[in-house]
PDB file of C-alpha atoms in Angstrom:
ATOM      1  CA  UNK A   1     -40.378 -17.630 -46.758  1.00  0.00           C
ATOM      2  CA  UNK A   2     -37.751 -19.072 -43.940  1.00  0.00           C
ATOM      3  CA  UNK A   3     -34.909 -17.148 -42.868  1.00  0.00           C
ATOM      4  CA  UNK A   4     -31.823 -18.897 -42.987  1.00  0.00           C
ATOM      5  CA  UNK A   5     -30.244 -17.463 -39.889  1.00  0.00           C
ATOM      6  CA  UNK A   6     -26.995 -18.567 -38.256  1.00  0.00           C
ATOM      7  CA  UNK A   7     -27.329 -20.135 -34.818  1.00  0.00           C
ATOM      8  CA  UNK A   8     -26.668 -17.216 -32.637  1.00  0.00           C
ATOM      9  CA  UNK A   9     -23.122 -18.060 -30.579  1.00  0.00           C
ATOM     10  CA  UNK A  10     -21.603 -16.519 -28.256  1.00  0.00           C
ATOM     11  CA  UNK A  11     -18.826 -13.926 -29.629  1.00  0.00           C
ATOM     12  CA  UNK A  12     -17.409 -13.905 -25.530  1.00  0.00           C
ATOM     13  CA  UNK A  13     -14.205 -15.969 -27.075  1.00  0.00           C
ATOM     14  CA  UNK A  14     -13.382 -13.058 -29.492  1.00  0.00           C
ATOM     15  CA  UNK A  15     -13.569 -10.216 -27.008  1.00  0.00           C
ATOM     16  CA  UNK A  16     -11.157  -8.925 -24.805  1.00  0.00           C
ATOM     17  CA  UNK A  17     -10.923  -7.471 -21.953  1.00  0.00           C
ATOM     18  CA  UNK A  18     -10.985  -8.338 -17.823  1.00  0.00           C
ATOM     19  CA  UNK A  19     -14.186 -10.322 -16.256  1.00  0.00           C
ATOM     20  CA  UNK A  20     -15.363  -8.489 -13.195  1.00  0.00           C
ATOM     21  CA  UNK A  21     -13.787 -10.688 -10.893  1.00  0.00           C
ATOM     22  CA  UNK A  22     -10.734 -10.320 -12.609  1.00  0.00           C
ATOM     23  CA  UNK A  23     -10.930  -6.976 -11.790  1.00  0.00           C
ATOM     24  CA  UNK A  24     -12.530  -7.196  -8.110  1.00  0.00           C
ATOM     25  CA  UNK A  25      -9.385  -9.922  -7.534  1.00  0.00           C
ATOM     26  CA  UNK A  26      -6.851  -6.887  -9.066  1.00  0.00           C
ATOM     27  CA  UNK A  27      -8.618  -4.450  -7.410  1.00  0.00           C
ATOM     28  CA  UNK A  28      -7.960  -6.016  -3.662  1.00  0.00           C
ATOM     29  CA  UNK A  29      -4.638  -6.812  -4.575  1.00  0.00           C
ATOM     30  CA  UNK A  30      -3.628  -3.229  -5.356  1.00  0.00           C
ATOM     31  CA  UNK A  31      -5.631  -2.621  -2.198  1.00  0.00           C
ATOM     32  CA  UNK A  32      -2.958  -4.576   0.315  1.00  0.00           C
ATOM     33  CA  UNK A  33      -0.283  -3.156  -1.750  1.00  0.00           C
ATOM     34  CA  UNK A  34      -1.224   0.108  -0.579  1.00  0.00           C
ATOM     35  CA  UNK A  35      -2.571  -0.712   3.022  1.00  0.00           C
ATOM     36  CA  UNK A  36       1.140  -2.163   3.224  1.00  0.00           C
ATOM     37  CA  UNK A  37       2.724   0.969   1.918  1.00  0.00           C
ATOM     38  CA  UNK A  38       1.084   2.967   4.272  1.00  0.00           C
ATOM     39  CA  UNK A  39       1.651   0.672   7.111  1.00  0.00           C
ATOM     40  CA  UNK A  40       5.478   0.848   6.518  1.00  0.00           C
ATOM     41  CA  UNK A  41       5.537   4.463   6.311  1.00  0.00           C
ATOM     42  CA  UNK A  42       3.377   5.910   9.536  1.00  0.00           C
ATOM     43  CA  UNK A  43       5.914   3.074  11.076  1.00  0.00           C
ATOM     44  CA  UNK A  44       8.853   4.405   9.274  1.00  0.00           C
ATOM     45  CA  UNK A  45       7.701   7.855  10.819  1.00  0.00           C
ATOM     46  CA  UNK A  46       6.959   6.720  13.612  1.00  0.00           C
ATOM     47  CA  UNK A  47      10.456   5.004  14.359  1.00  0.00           C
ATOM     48  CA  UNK A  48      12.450   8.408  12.881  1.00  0.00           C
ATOM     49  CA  UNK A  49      10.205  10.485  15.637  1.00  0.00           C
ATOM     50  CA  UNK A  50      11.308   7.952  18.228  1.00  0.00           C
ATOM     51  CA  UNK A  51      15.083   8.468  17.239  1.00  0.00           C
ATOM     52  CA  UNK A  52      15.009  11.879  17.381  1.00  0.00           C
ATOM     53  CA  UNK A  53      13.141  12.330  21.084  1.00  0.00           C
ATOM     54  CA  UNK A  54      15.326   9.578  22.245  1.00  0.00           C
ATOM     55  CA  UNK A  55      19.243  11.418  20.634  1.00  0.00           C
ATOM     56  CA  UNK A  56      17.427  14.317  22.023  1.00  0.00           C
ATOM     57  CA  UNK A  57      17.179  13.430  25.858  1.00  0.00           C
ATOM     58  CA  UNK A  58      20.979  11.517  25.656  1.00  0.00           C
ATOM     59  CA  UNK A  59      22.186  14.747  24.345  1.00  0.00           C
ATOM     60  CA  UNK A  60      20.232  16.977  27.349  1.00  0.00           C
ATOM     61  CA  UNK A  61      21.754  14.092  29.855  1.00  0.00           C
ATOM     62  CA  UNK A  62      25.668  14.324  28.147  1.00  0.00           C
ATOM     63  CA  UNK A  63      24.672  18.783  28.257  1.00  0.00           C
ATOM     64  CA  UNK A  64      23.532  18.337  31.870  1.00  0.00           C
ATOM     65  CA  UNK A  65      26.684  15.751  32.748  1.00  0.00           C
ATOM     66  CA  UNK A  66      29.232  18.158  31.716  1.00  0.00           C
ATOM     67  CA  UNK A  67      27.698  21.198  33.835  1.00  0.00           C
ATOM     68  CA  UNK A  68      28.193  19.463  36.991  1.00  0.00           C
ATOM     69  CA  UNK A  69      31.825  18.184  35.514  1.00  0.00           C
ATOM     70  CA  UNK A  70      32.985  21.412  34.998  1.00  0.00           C
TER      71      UNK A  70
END
């Protein structure tokens, strides 16, 4: 007796979801998103710290200025 079978196919079409370099491509993406973000903040920081050491000396100089004005 012969089996009628279908021919197999592929049921890839009907399926969802990401291929894995979908998700490899995403996945770096997100990556320099954050490398970026964290870039732009320990240079954020970094700039603030500079600010304040830097208002911090002119205001020692303008303290030390008015000692010898008075």
């Amino acid at each position: 007796m012969a089996s009628h079978r279908p021919p197999r196919t592929s049921h890839r079409a009907d399926q969802g979801g990401f291929s894995l370099l979908e998700i490899l491509v995403g996945m770096l993406i997100g990556l320099l998103v954050v490398a970026a973000a964290v870039f732009l903040f320990n240079f954020a920081t970094g700039q603030e710290q500079r600010s304040t050491g830097s208002i911090s000396a002119s205001n020692s100089a303008f303290r030390t200025g008015n000692r010898f004005a008075d």
